[in-house]
Coordinates of N, CA, C and O in Angstrom, one line a residue:
X1478 N 0.8 -1.2 0.0 CA 0.0 0.1 0.0 C 0.7 1.2 0.0 O 0.3 2.2 -0.2
X1479 N 2.2 1.4 0.5 CA 3.1 2.3 0.3 C 3.9 2.6 -0.8 O 4.8 3.1 -1.0
X1480 N 3.5 1.7 -1.9 CA 4.2 1.9 -3.3 C 4.2 3.3 -4.0 O 3.1 3.8 -4.0
X1481 N 5.1 3.7 -4.5 CA 5.2 5.0 -5.0 C 6.0 4.8 -6.2 O 7.2 4.3 -6.1
X1482 N 5.4 4.9 -7.5 CA 6.2 4.7 -8.9 C 7.1 5.9 -8.7 O 6.9 7.0 -8.4
X1483 N 8.1 5.7 -9.6 CA 9.2 6.7 -9.8 C 8.7 7.5 -10.9 O 8.0 7.3 -11.6
X1484 N 9.3 8.9 -10.7 CA 8.8 9.8 -11.9 C 9.6 9.4 -13.1 O 10.6 8.7 -13.2
X1485 N 8.9 9.4 -14.2 CA 9.4 9.1 -15.6 C 10.8 10.0 -15.8 O 11.5 9.4 -16.4
X1486 N 10.8 11.1 -15.3 CA 12.0 11.8 -15.6 C 12.9 12.0 -14.5 O 13.9 12.5 -14.5
X1487 N 12.8 11.0 -13.3 CA 13.6 10.9 -12.3 C 14.8 9.9 -12.4 O 14.9 9.3 -13.7
X1488 N 15.6 9.7 -11.6 CA 16.6 8.9 -11.8 C 16.3 7.4 -11.7 O 15.2 7.1 -11.0
X1489 N 17.1 6.4 -12.4 CA 16.5 4.9 -12.3 C 17.1 4.4 -10.9 O 18.1 4.7 -10.5
X1490 N 16.2 3.6 -10.5 CA 16.5 3.0 -9.3 C 15.4 2.2 -8.6 O 14.5 1.7 -9.5
X1491 N 15.3 1.9 -7.4 CA 14.2 1.1 -6.8 C 13.0 1.9 -6.5 O 13.1 2.8 -5.7
X1492 N 11.9 1.8 -6.8 CA 10.8 2.3 -6.5 C 10.4 2.2 -4.9 O 10.5 1.2 -4.3
X1493 N 9.9 3.3 -4.1 CA 9.6 3.1 -2.7 C 8.5 2.2 -2.7 O 7.5 2.1 -3.6
X1494 N 8.5 1.3 -1.6 CA 7.3 0.5 -1.3 C 7.1 -0.8 -2.3 O 6.4 -1.4 -2.2
X1495 N 8.4 -1.1 -3.0 CA 8.3 -2.3 -3.8 C 9.4 -3.2 -3.6 O 10.3 -3.0 -3.0
X1496 N 9.1 -4.6 -3.9 CA 10.0 -5.8 -3.6 C 9.8 -6.6 -4.7 O 8.7 -6.9 -5.3
X1497 N 11.0 -7.5 -5.2 CA 10.8 -8.4 -6.1 C 11.0 -9.8 -5.3 O 11.7 -10.0 -4.4
X1498 N 10.5 -10.8 -5.9 CA 10.5 -12.1 -5.4 C 10.6 -13.1 -6.7 O 10.0 -12.9 -7.6
X1499 N 11.4 -14.3 -6.3 CA 11.5 -15.3 -7.2 C 10.2 -16.1 -7.2 O 9.2 -15.8 -6.5
X1500 N 10.0 -16.9 -8.4 CA 8.7 -17.5 -8.6 C 8.5 -18.3 -7.4 O 7.2 -18.7 -7.1
X1501 N 9.3 -19.0 -6.8 CA 9.1 -19.8 -5.7 C 8.2 -19.3 -4.5 O 7.5 -19.8 -3.9
X1502 N 8.6 -17.8 -4.2 CA 8.1 -17.3 -3.2 C 6.9 -16.2 -3.7 O 6.3 -15.3 -2.8
X1503 N 6.8 -16.1 -5.0 CA 5.8 -15.0 -5.6 C 4.4 -15.1 -4.9 O 4.0 -14.3 -4.5
X1504 N 3.7 -16.2 -4.9 CA 2.4 -16.4 -4.4 C 2.3 -15.9 -2.9 O 1.3 -15.4 -2.5
X1505 N 3.4 -16.3 -2.0 CA 3.4 -16.0 -0.6 C 3.4 -14.5 -0.6 O 2.8 -13.9 0.2
X1506 N 4.2 -13.8 -1.3 CA 4.5 -12.4 -1.3 C 3.2 -11.6 -1.7 O 2.8 -10.6 -1.4
X1507 N 2.6 -12.2 -2.8 CA 1.4 -11.4 -3.4 C 0.4 -11.3 -2.4 O -0.4 -10.5 -2.4
X1508 N 0.2 -12.6 -1.7 CA -0.9 -12.4 -0.6 C -0.7 -11.3 0.4 O -1.8 -10.8 1.1
X1509 N 0.4 -10.8 0.5 CA 0.7 -9.4 1.3 C 0.8 -8.1 0.6 O 1.0 -7.4 1.2
X1510 N 0.2 -8.1 -0.7 CA 0.4 -6.9 -1.3 C -0.2 -5.7 -1.0 O 0.0 -4.5 -1.2
X1511 N -1.4 -5.8 -0.1 CA -2.0 -4.5 0.5 C -1.7 -4.2 1.8 O -2.1 -3.3 2.3
X1512 N -0.4 -4.5 2.3 CA 0.2 -4.3 3.5 C 1.5 -3.2 3.1 O 2.0 -3.4 1.9
X1513 N 1.8 -2.4 3.9 CA 2.9 -1.7 3.8 C 4.2 -2.5 3.7 O 4.2 -3.8 4.2
X1514 N 5.2 -2.3 2.8 CA 6.3 -3.1 2.5 C 7.1 -3.6 3.8 O 7.2 -4.9 3.8
X1515 N 7.3 -2.7 4.9 CA 8.0 -3.4 6.2 C 7.3 -4.3 6.9 O 7.7 -5.4 7.2
X1516 N 5.8 -4.2 6.9 CA 5.0 -4.9 7.6 C 4.9 -6.4 6.7 O 5.0 -7.4 7.3
X1517 N 4.8 -6.2 5.6 CA 4.7 -7.3 4.6 C 6.0 -8.2 4.6 O 5.9 -9.4 4.8
X1518 N 7.1 -7.6 4.6 CA 8.3 -8.2 4.6 C 8.5 -9.1 6.1 O 8.9 -10.2 6.2
X1519 N 8.2 -8.3 7.2 CA 8.0 -9.1 8.5 C 7.1 -10.1 8.4 O 7.7 -11.4 8.9
X1520 N 6.2 -10.1 7.9 CA 5.2 -11.2 7.8 C 5.6 -12.3 6.9 O 5.4 -13.6 7.3
X1521 N 6.3 -12.0 5.8 CA 7.1 -13.1 4.7 C 7.9 -13.8 5.7 O 8.0 -15.1 5.5
X1522 N 8.8 -13.1 6.2 CA 10.0 -13.7 7.1 C 9.2 -14.7 8.1 O 9.9 -15.7 8.4
X1523 N 8.3 -14.2 8.8 CA 7.8 -15.2 9.8 C 7.1 -16.3 9.3 O 7.3 -17.5 9.7
X1524 N 6.4 -16.2 8.3 CA 5.8 -17.4 7.3 C 7.0 -18.3 7.0 O 6.8 -19.4 7.1
X1525 N 8.0 -17.9 6.5 CA 9.1 -18.7 6.1 C 9.9 -19.3 7.1 O 10.0 -20.5 7.2
X1526 N 9.9 -18.7 8.3 CA 10.3 -19.2 9.5 C 9.6 -20.4 10.0 O 10.2 -21.4 10.4
X1527 N 8.3 -20.0 10.0 CA 7.4 -21.2 10.4 C 7.3 -22.3 9.5 O 7.1 -23.4 9.9
X1528 N 7.5 -22.2 8.2 CA 7.6 -23.3 7.1 C 9.0 -24.2 7.5 O 8.7 -25.6 7.6
X1529 N 9.9 -23.4 8.0 CA 11.3 -24.1 8.1 C 11.0 -24.8 9.4 O 11.6 -26.2 9.6
X1530 N 10.6 -24.5 10.4 CA 10.4 -24.8 11.9 C 9.3 -26.2 11.5 O 9.7 -27.2 12.3
X1531 N 8.4 -26.2 11.0 CA 7.5 -27.2 10.7 C 8.3 -28.4 10.1 O 8.0 -29.7 10.3
X1532 N 9.0 -28.0 9.0 CA 9.7 -29.0 8.4 C 10.7 -29.6 9.1 O 10.9 -31.0 9.2
X1533 N 11.5 -28.8 10.0 CA 12.4 -29.5 10.9 C 11.8 -30.3 12.1 O 12.3 -31.3 12.4
X1534 N 10.6 -29.8 12.5 CA 9.8 -30.6 13.3 C 9.3 -32.0 12.8 O 9.4 -32.8 13.6
X1535 N 8.9 -32.0 11.6 CA 8.5 -33.2 10.9 C 9.6 -34.1 10.7 O 9.6 -35.3 10.9
X1536 N 10.8 -33.5 10.4 CA 12.1 -34.4 10.0 C 12.4 -35.0 11.6 O 12.9 -36.3 11.6
X1537 N 12.3 -34.2 12.7 CA 12.7 -34.6 13.9 C 11.7 -35.8 14.5 O 12.3 -36.9 14.8
X1538 N 10.6 -35.8 14.2 CA 9.5 -36.6 14.5 C 9.7 -38.1 13.7 O 9.9 -39.2 14.3
X1539 N 10.2 -37.9 12.4 CA 10.6 -39.2 11.7 C 11.8 -39.7 12.1 O 11.9 -41.0 12.3
X1540 N 13.1 -38.9 12.5 CA 14.1 -39.4 13.0 C 13.8 -40.2 14.4 O 14.2 -41.4 14.5
X1541 N 13.2 -39.7 15.2 CA 13.0 -40.1 16.6 C 12.1 -41.4 16.6 O 12.4 -42.4 17.1
X1542 N 11.1 -41.5 15.8 CA 10.4 -42.6 15.5 C 11.1 -43.8 14.9 O 11.0 -44.9 15.2
X1543 N 11.9 -43.4 13.9 CA 12.8 -44.5 13.2 C 13.7 -44.9 14.1 O 13.9 -46.3 14.3
X1544 N 14.4 -44.0 15.1 CA 15.5 -44.7 16.0 C 14.8 -45.7 17.1 O 15.2 -46.7 17.3
X1545 N 13.5 -45.3 17.4 CA 12.7 -46.2 18.4 C 12.5 -47.5 17.7 O 12.6 -48.7 18.1
X1546 N 12.0 -47.3 16.4 CA 11.5 -48.7 15.7 C 12.9 -49.6 15.5 O 12.7 -50.8 15.9
X1547 N 13.9 -48.8 15.1 CA 15.1 -49.6 14.8 C 15.4 -50.3 16.3 O 16.2 -51.5 16.2
X1548 N 15.3 -49.6 17.4 CA 15.8 -50.4 18.7 C 14.9 -51.3 19.2 O 15.3 -52.4 19.8
X1549 N 13.7 -51.2 19.0 CA 12.5 -52.1 19.6 C 12.2 -53.4 18.8 O 11.6 -54.2 19.4
X1550 N 12.5 -53.4 17.6 CA 12.0 -54.4 16.7 C 12.9 -55.6 16.9 O 14.0 -55.5 17.0
X1551 N 12.2 -56.8 17.4 CA 12.9 -58.1 17.4 C 13.2 -58.3 19.0 O 13.5 -57.2 19.6
X1552 N 13.2 -59.5 19.3 CA 13.6 -59.9 20.7 C 15.2 -59.6 20.8 O 15.9 -59.5 19.9
X1553 N 15.5 -59.3 22.4 CA 16.9 -59.3 22.7 C 17.4 -60.5 22.7 O 17.0 -61.3 23.3
X1554 N 18.3 -60.7 21.7 CA 19.1 -62.1 21.8 C 20.4 -62.1 21.3 O 20.9 -61.2 20.5
X1555 N 21.1 -63.1 21.7 CA 22.4 -63.3 21.2 C 22.3 -64.4 20.5 O 23.0 -65.5 20.9
X1556 N 21.8 -64.5 19.4 CA 21.6 -65.8 18.6 C 22.6 -66.7 18.3 O 22.7 -68.0 18.4
X1557 N 23.9 -66.2 18.1 CA 25.1 -66.9 18.0 C 25.9 -67.0 19.1 O 27.2 -67.4 19.0
X1558 N 25.3 -66.6 20.3 CA 26.2 -66.8 21.6 C 26.7 -68.2 22.2 O 27.6 -68.4 22.8
X1559 N 26.1 -69.1 21.4 CA 26.7 -70.7 21.8 C 28.1 -70.6 21.3 O 29.0 -71.6 21.8
X1560 N 28.5 -70.0 20.3 CA 29.9 -69.9 19.7 C 31.0 -69.3 20.7 O 32.2 -69.2 20.5
X1561 N 30.4 -68.5 21.6 CA 31.1 -67.6 22.3 C 31.7 -68.4 23.4 O 31.1 -69.2 24.3
X1562 N 33.1 -68.3 23.6 CA 33.7 -69.1 24.5 C 34.6 -68.2 25.7 O 35.0 -68.9 26.7
X1563 N 34.5 -67.0 25.4 CA 35.1 -66.2 26.7 C 34.6 -64.9 26.7 O 33.7 -64.4 25.9
X1564 N 34.7 -64.1 27.8 CA 34.6 -62.7 27.8 C 35.6 -61.8 28.4 O 36.6 -62.4 29.1
X1565 N 35.8 -60.6 27.8 CA 37.1 -60.0 28.4 C 36.7 -58.5 28.8 O 35.9 -57.8 27.9
X1566 N 36.9 -58.2 30.1 CA 36.9 -57.0 30.6 C 37.7 -55.9 30.3 O 38.8 -56.1 30.4
X1567 N 37.2 -54.8 29.8 CA 38.0 -53.6 29.5 C 37.8 -52.6 30.4 O 38.6 -51.4 30.4
X1568 N 36.5 -52.5 31.1 CA 36.4 -51.3 31.9 C 35.5 -51.9 33.0 O 35.0 -52.9 33.0
X1569 N 35.6 -51.2 34.2 CA 34.9 -51.8 35.5 C 36.0 -52.4 36.3 O 37.1 -52.3 36.1
X1570 N 35.3 -52.9 37.5 CA 36.3 -53.4 38.5 C 37.0 -54.5 38.1 O 38.1 -54.6 38.6
X1571 N 36.4 -55.2 37.2 CA 37.1 -56.4 36.5 C 38.0 -56.3 35.5 O 38.4 -57.3 34.7
X1572 N 38.2 -54.9 35.0 CA 39.0 -54.6 33.9 C 40.4 -55.5 33.8 O 41.0 -55.6 35.0
X1573 N 40.6 -56.0 32.8 CA 41.8 -56.7 32.5 C 41.6 -58.4 32.8 O 42.6 -59.1 32.4
X1574 N 40.5 -58.7 33.3 CA 40.3 -60.1 33.6 C 39.4 -60.8 32.5 O 38.7 -59.9 31.7
X1575 N 39.3 -62.2 32.3 CA 38.6 -62.9 31.4 C 37.7 -63.8 32.2 O 37.9 -64.3 33.0
X1576 N 36.4 -64.1 31.3 CA 35.5 -65.2 32.0 C 35.8 -66.3 31.1 O 36.0 -66.3 29.8
X1577 N 35.3 -67.3 31.7 CA 35.2 -68.7 30.6 C 33.9 -68.7 29.8 O 33.0 -67.7 30.0
X1578 N 33.6 -69.7 29.4 CA 32.4 -69.9 28.4 C 31.2 -70.0 29.2 O 30.2 -69.4 28.7
X1579 N 31.3 -70.6 30.4 CA 30.2 -70.8 31.3 C 29.8 -69.2 31.7 O 28.6 -68.8 31.8
X1580 N 30.7 -68.5 32.1 CA 30.5 -66.9 32.3 C 30.0 -66.2 31.1 O 29.0 -65.4 31.5
X1581 N 30.3 -66.4 30.0 CA 29.8 -65.8 28.9 C 28.3 -66.4 28.5 O 27.6 -65.4 28.1
X1582 N 28.1 -67.6 28.9 CA 26.8 -68.1 28.6 C 25.7 -67.3 29.7 O 24.5 -67.0 29.4
X1583 N 26.3 -67.2 31.0 CA 25.6 -66.4 31.9 C 25.1 -65.2 31.5 O 24.0 -64.6 31.6
X1584 N 26.3 -64.3 31.2 CA 26.1 -63.0 30.7 C 24.9 -62.9 29.4 O 24.1 -62.2 29.7
X1585 N 24.9 -64.0 28.5 CA 24.0 -63.9 27.5 C 22.7 -64.2 27.9 O 21.7 -63.5 27.5
X1586 N 22.5 -65.0 28.9 CA 21.4 -65.5 29.5 C 20.7 -64.1 30.1 O 19.3 -63.8 30.1
X1587 N 21.5 -63.4 31.0 CA 21.0 -62.2 31.5 C 20.5 -61.1 30.5 O 19.5 -60.4 30.7
X1588 N 21.2 -61.0 29.4 CA 20.8 -60.2 28.5 C 19.7 -60.4 27.9 O 18.7 -59.6 27.8
X1589 N 19.4 -61.8 27.6 CA 18.3 -62.1 26.8 C 17.0 -62.2 27.9 O 15.8 -61.9 27.4
X1590 N 17.2 -62.3 29.1 CA 16.1 -62.4 30.2 C 15.9 -61.1 31.1 O 14.7 -61.0 31.6
X1591 N 17.2 -60.5 31.2 CA 16.8 -59.3 32.1 C 16.9 -58.1 31.6 O 17.2 -57.2 32.5
X1592 N 16.9 -57.8 30.4 CA 16.8 -56.5 29.6 C 15.6 -56.4 28.8 O 15.1 -57.4 28.4
X1593 N 15.2 -55.1 28.4 CA 14.4 -55.0 27.2 C 14.7 -53.7 26.5 O 15.3 -53.0 27.2
X1594 N 14.4 -53.6 25.2 CA 14.9 -52.5 24.5 C 14.3 -51.1 25.0 O 12.9 -51.0 25.4
X1595 N 15.0 -50.2 25.1 CA 14.6 -48.8 25.5 C 13.7 -48.4 24.4 O 13.7 -48.5 23.2
X1596 N 12.6 -47.6 25.0 CA 11.6 -46.9 23.9 C 11.9 -45.4 23.8 O 11.1 -44.8 23.1
X1597 N 12.5 -44.8 24.8 CA 12.9 -43.6 24.7 C 13.7 -43.1 23.6 O 15.1 -43.4 23.6
X1598 N 13.2 -42.4 22.4 CA 14.0 -41.9 21.4 C 15.1 -41.3 21.8 O 16.2 -41.1 21.1
X1599 N 15.1 -40.3 22.6 CA 16.4 -39.5 23.0 C 17.4 -40.2 23.7 O 18.4 -40.1 23.3
X1600 N 17.1 -41.1 24.5 CA 18.1 -41.9 25.0 C 18.6 -42.9 24.0 O 20.1 -43.0 24.0
X1601 N 17.8 -43.4 23.1 CA 18.5 -44.2 22.0 C 19.4 -43.5 21.1 O 20.6 -43.7 21.1
X1602 N 19.1 -42.3 20.8 CA 20.1 -41.5 19.9 C 21.2 -41.1 20.8 O 22.3 -40.9 20.4
X1603 N 21.0 -40.7 22.1 CA 22.2 -40.0 22.8 C 23.0 -41.3 22.9 O 24.3 -41.3 23.0
X1604 N 22.7 -42.7 23.4 CA 23.6 -43.7 23.6 C 24.2 -44.1 22.2 O 25.6 -44.5 22.3
X1605 N 23.5 -44.0 21.2 CA 24.2 -44.2 20.0 C 25.3 -43.2 19.7 O 26.5 -43.6 19.2
X1606 N 25.1 -41.8 19.9 CA 26.1 -41.0 19.8 C 27.2 -41.2 20.6 O 28.4 -41.1 20.5
X1607 N 26.7 -41.3 22.1 CA 27.7 -41.7 23.1 C 28.8 -42.6 22.7 O 30.0 -42.7 22.8
X1608 N 28.2 -43.8 22.3 CA 29.1 -45.0 22.0 C 30.0 -44.6 20.6 O 31.1 -44.9 20.8
X1609 N 29.5 -43.9 19.7 CA 30.2 -43.8 18.4 C 31.3 -42.6 18.9 O 32.3 -42.3 18.2
X1610 N 30.9 -41.7 20.1 CA 31.9 -40.6 20.3 C 33.0 -41.1 21.2 O 34.1 -40.7 21.0
X1611 N 32.9 -41.9 22.2 CA 34.0 -42.4 23.1 C 33.4 -43.7 23.7 O 32.4 -44.2 23.8
X1612 N 34.5 -44.5 24.1 CA 34.2 -45.8 24.6 C 35.0 -46.0 25.9 O 35.3 -47.2 26.5
X1613 N 35.3 -44.9 26.6 CA 35.7 -44.9 28.1 C 34.6 -44.2 29.1 O 33.9 -43.4 28.5
X1614 N 35.0 -44.6 30.2 CA 34.1 -44.0 31.1 C 32.9 -44.6 31.6 O 31.9 -44.1 32.1
X1615 N 32.5 -45.8 31.0 CA 31.3 -46.7 31.4 C 31.6 -47.5 32.8 O 32.9 -47.8 33.1
X1616 N 30.4 -48.0 33.3 CA 30.8 -48.7 34.5 C 31.2 -50.0 34.3 O 32.0 -50.5 35.0
X1617 N 31.0 -50.5 33.1 CA 31.4 -51.9 32.5 C 31.6 -51.9 31.1 O 30.8 -51.4 30.3
X1618 N 32.5 -52.4 30.3 CA 32.6 -52.9 29.2 C 33.2 -54.4 29.2 O 34.1 -54.7 29.8
X1619 N 32.4 -55.2 28.7 CA 32.7 -56.6 28.6 C 32.5 -57.1 27.1 O 31.4 -56.9 26.2
X1620 N 33.4 -57.6 26.6 CA 33.5 -58.3 25.2 C 33.2 -59.8 25.3 O 33.9 -60.4 26.1
X1621 N 32.1 -60.5 24.6 CA 31.9 -61.8 24.5 C 32.4 -62.1 23.2 O 32.0 -61.6 22.1
X1622 N 33.2 -63.3 22.9 CA 33.8 -63.4 21.7 C 34.4 -64.8 21.7 O 34.4 -65.8 22.6
X1623 N 34.5 -65.5 20.5 CA 34.8 -67.1 20.3 C 36.5 -66.8 20.7 O 37.1 -65.9 20.8
X1624 N 36.7 -68.2 20.9 CA 38.3 -68.3 21.3 C 39.1 -67.9 20.4 O 40.2 -67.2 20.7
X1625 N 38.9 -68.3 19.1 CA 39.7 -67.7 18.0 C 39.1 -67.0 17.1 O 38.2 -67.2 16.4
X1626 N 39.5 -65.7 17.3 CA 38.7 -64.4 16.5 C 39.1 -64.5 15.1 O 40.2 -64.7 14.6
X1627 N 38.0 -64.4 14.3 CA 38.0 -64.3 12.8 C 36.8 -63.3 12.4 O 35.9 -63.2 13.2
X1628 N 36.7 -62.9 11.4 CA 35.6 -61.9 10.8 C 34.3 -62.8 10.7 O 33.3 -62.0 10.9
X1629 N 34.2 -63.9 10.7 CA 32.9 -64.8 10.8 C 32.3 -65.2 12.3 O 31.3 -65.5 12.5
X1630 N 33.3 -64.9 13.2 CA 32.9 -65.2 14.6 C 32.0 -64.3 15.0 O 32.2 -63.1 15.3
X1631 N 30.9 -64.7 16.1 CA 30.2 -63.6 16.6 C 30.9 -63.0 17.9 O 31.8 -63.5 18.3
X1632 N 30.8 -61.7 17.8 CA 31.1 -60.9 18.9 C 30.2 -60.0 19.5 O 29.4 -59.3 18.7
X1633 N 30.2 -59.9 20.7 CA 29.2 -59.0 21.4 C 29.8 -58.1 22.4 O 30.7 -58.5 23.0
X1634 N 29.4 -56.8 22.4 CA 30.2 -55.9 23.5 C 29.2 -55.2 24.2 O 28.0 -54.7 23.6
X1635 N 29.3 -55.1 25.6 CA 28.4 -54.7 26.6 C 29.0 -53.4 27.0 O 30.1 -53.6 27.6
X1636 N 28.1 -52.1 26.8 CA 28.8 -51.1 27.4 C 27.6 -50.6 28.5 O 26.5 -50.2 28.1
X1637 N 27.8 -50.7 29.7 CA 26.9 -50.3 30.7 C 27.1 -49.1 31.6 O 28.2 -48.9 32.0
X1638 N 26.1 -48.3 31.7 CA 26.2 -47.1 32.4 C 24.7 -47.2 33.3 O 23.8 -47.0 32.9
X1639 N 24.9 -47.3 34.8 CA 23.9 -47.7 35.5 C 23.0 -48.6 35.0 O 23.7 -50.0 35.1
X1640 N 22.0 -48.5 34.9 CA 21.0 -49.7 34.4 C 20.8 -49.5 32.7 O 19.7 -50.1 32.2
X1641 N 21.5 -48.7 32.1 CA 21.3 -48.8 30.6 C 22.6 -49.5 30.1 O 23.9 -49.2 30.4
X1642 N 22.2 -50.5 29.1 CA 23.3 -51.1 28.5 C 23.2 -51.2 27.1 O 22.2 -51.2 26.3
X1643 N 24.4 -50.5 26.6 CA 24.4 -50.5 25.0 C 24.9 -51.9 24.6 O 26.0 -52.2 24.9
X1644 N 24.2 -52.6 23.6 CA 24.9 -53.8 23.2 C 25.3 -53.7 21.8 O 24.5 -53.4 21.0
X1645 N 26.5 -53.8 21.5 CA 27.2 -53.7 20.2 C 27.2 -55.3 19.6 O 27.8 -56.1 20.5
X1646 N 26.8 -55.5 18.4 CA 26.4 -56.7 17.7 C 27.5 -56.8 16.7 O 27.2 -56.1 15.5
X1647 N 28.6 -57.4 16.7 CA 29.5 -57.4 15.4 C 29.1 -58.7 14.7 O 29.0 -59.9 15.5
X1648 N 29.3 -58.7 13.6 CA 29.3 -57.6 12.4 C 28.0 -57.6 12.0 O 27.9 -57.5 10.8
X1649 N 26.7 -57.4 12.6 CA 25.6 -57.4 12.1 C 25.1 -56.1 11.9 O 24.2 -55.9 11.2
X1650 N 25.6 -55.0 12.4 CA 25.4 -53.7 12.1 C 24.2 -53.1 12.9 O 23.7 -52.2 12.4
X1651 N 23.7 -53.8 13.8 CA 22.7 -53.5 14.7 C 22.9 -53.6 16.1 O 23.0 -54.4 16.7
X1652 N 22.8 -52.3 16.7 CA 23.4 -52.3 18.1 C 22.1 -51.9 18.7 O 21.1 -51.3 18.2
X1653 N 21.9 -52.3 20.0 CA 20.8 -52.0 20.7 C 20.9 -51.2 22.0 O 22.1 -51.5 22.8
X1654 N 20.0 -50.5 22.3 CA 20.2 -49.6 23.6 C 19.3 -50.4 24.7 O 17.9 -50.5 24.1
X1655 N 19.6 -50.8 25.6 CA 18.7 -51.6 26.4 C 18.3 -51.2 27.9 O 19.2 -50.6 28.6
X1656 N 17.5 -51.5 28.5 CA 17.0 -51.2 30.1 C 17.4 -52.5 30.7 O 16.7 -53.4 30.4
X1657 N 18.2 -52.3 31.5 CA 18.6 -53.8 32.4 C 18.0 -53.6 33.8 O 17.6 -52.6 34.4
X1658 N 17.6 -54.8 34.3 CA 17.3 -54.8 35.8 C 18.4 -55.0 36.6 O 18.2 -55.3 37.8
X1659 N 19.6 -54.8 36.1 CA 20.8 -55.2 37.0 C 21.8 -54.0 36.6 O 21.6 -53.5 35.4
X1660 N 22.5 -53.7 37.4 CA 23.7 -52.8 37.3 C 24.9 -53.5 37.0 O 25.1 -54.8 37.1
X1661 N 25.9 -52.7 36.6 CA 27.6 -53.4 36.5 C 27.8 -54.0 37.8 O 28.5 -55.3 37.3
X1662 N 27.8 -53.7 38.9 CA 28.1 -54.4 40.0 C 27.7 -55.7 40.2 O 28.3 -56.6 40.8
X1663 N 26.4 -55.8 39.9 CA 25.6 -57.1 40.3 C 26.1 -57.9 39.0 O 26.3 -59.2 39.4
X1664 N 26.4 -57.6 37.9 CA 26.7 -58.5 36.8 C 28.3 -58.9 37.1 O 28.4 -60.3 37.0
X1665 N 29.0 -58.0 37.5 CA 30.5 -58.3 38.0 C 30.4 -59.4 39.1 O 31.2 -60.6 39.0
X1666 N 29.7 -59.2 40.0 CA 29.6 -60.2 41.4 C 29.3 -61.6 40.6 O 29.8 -62.8 41.2
X1667 N 28.2 -61.6 40.0 CA 27.7 -62.9 39.4 C 28.7 -63.7 38.5 O 28.7 -64.8 38.4
X1668 N 29.7 -62.9 37.7 CA 30.6 -63.4 36.9 C 31.9 -63.8 37.6 O 32.7 -64.4 37.0
X1669 N 32.2 -63.2 38.8 CA 33.5 -63.6 39.7 C 33.9 -64.9 39.6 O 35.1 -65.4 39.7
X1670 N 32.8 -66.1 39.7 CA 32.9 -67.4 39.9 C 33.7 -67.9 38.8 O 34.3 -69.2 38.6
X1671 N 33.4 -67.2 37.6 CA 33.8 -67.9 36.2 C 35.0 -66.9 35.7 O 35.5 -67.2 34.3
X1672 N 35.7 -66.2 36.5 CA 37.0 -65.7 36.2 C 38.0 -66.7 35.8 O 38.2 -67.7 36.5
X1673 N 38.7 -66.4 34.7 CA 40.0 -67.3 34.4 C 41.1 -67.0 35.2 O 41.4 -65.8 35.4
X1674 N 42.0 -67.9 35.5 CA 43.2 -67.7 36.2 C 44.1 -66.7 35.3 O 44.2 -67.0 34.1
X1675 N 44.9 -65.9 35.6 CA 45.7 -65.1 35.0 C 47.0 -65.6 34.9 O 47.6 -66.0 35.9

């Protein structure tokens, strides 16, 4: 409404109260043509910001839902754990110790019967990020593996903080974030009878 055309005999330039838009934004801008340019531009920017926020919100919902589905689908299981012959502690009170096949089997049993997949998408994303960013500072890190390691041997790693267990499954490409009914100290105590002599 504050558009003022330039005088035909005046200098070449930009007329007051006018703005140009690309084809993509033309319809949005045209809907604001009866407003003063300053007000119209403020409304236009607000509209664009709301569209961006809506798009980001929808993308976030898809990411969180996808992370949750990825984590909860399927039972918690160590299907190839029968081939696991030992466990190796690299963090926690028993760091540097190994357990025998019976201890590895007990660990697998606890994972399969005393944990369940986390359904909180923020915790799932945080644990995935945390594991991929650092591997120290956990209450317990325990590797379950075959006696003779090769690329076809099953390997499982447990990273435990409190009652959250990050289960890394090698080389399947699907890690799980689990809620455990036990903490690291309880698992360590249960596994002490199965420690191998050093």
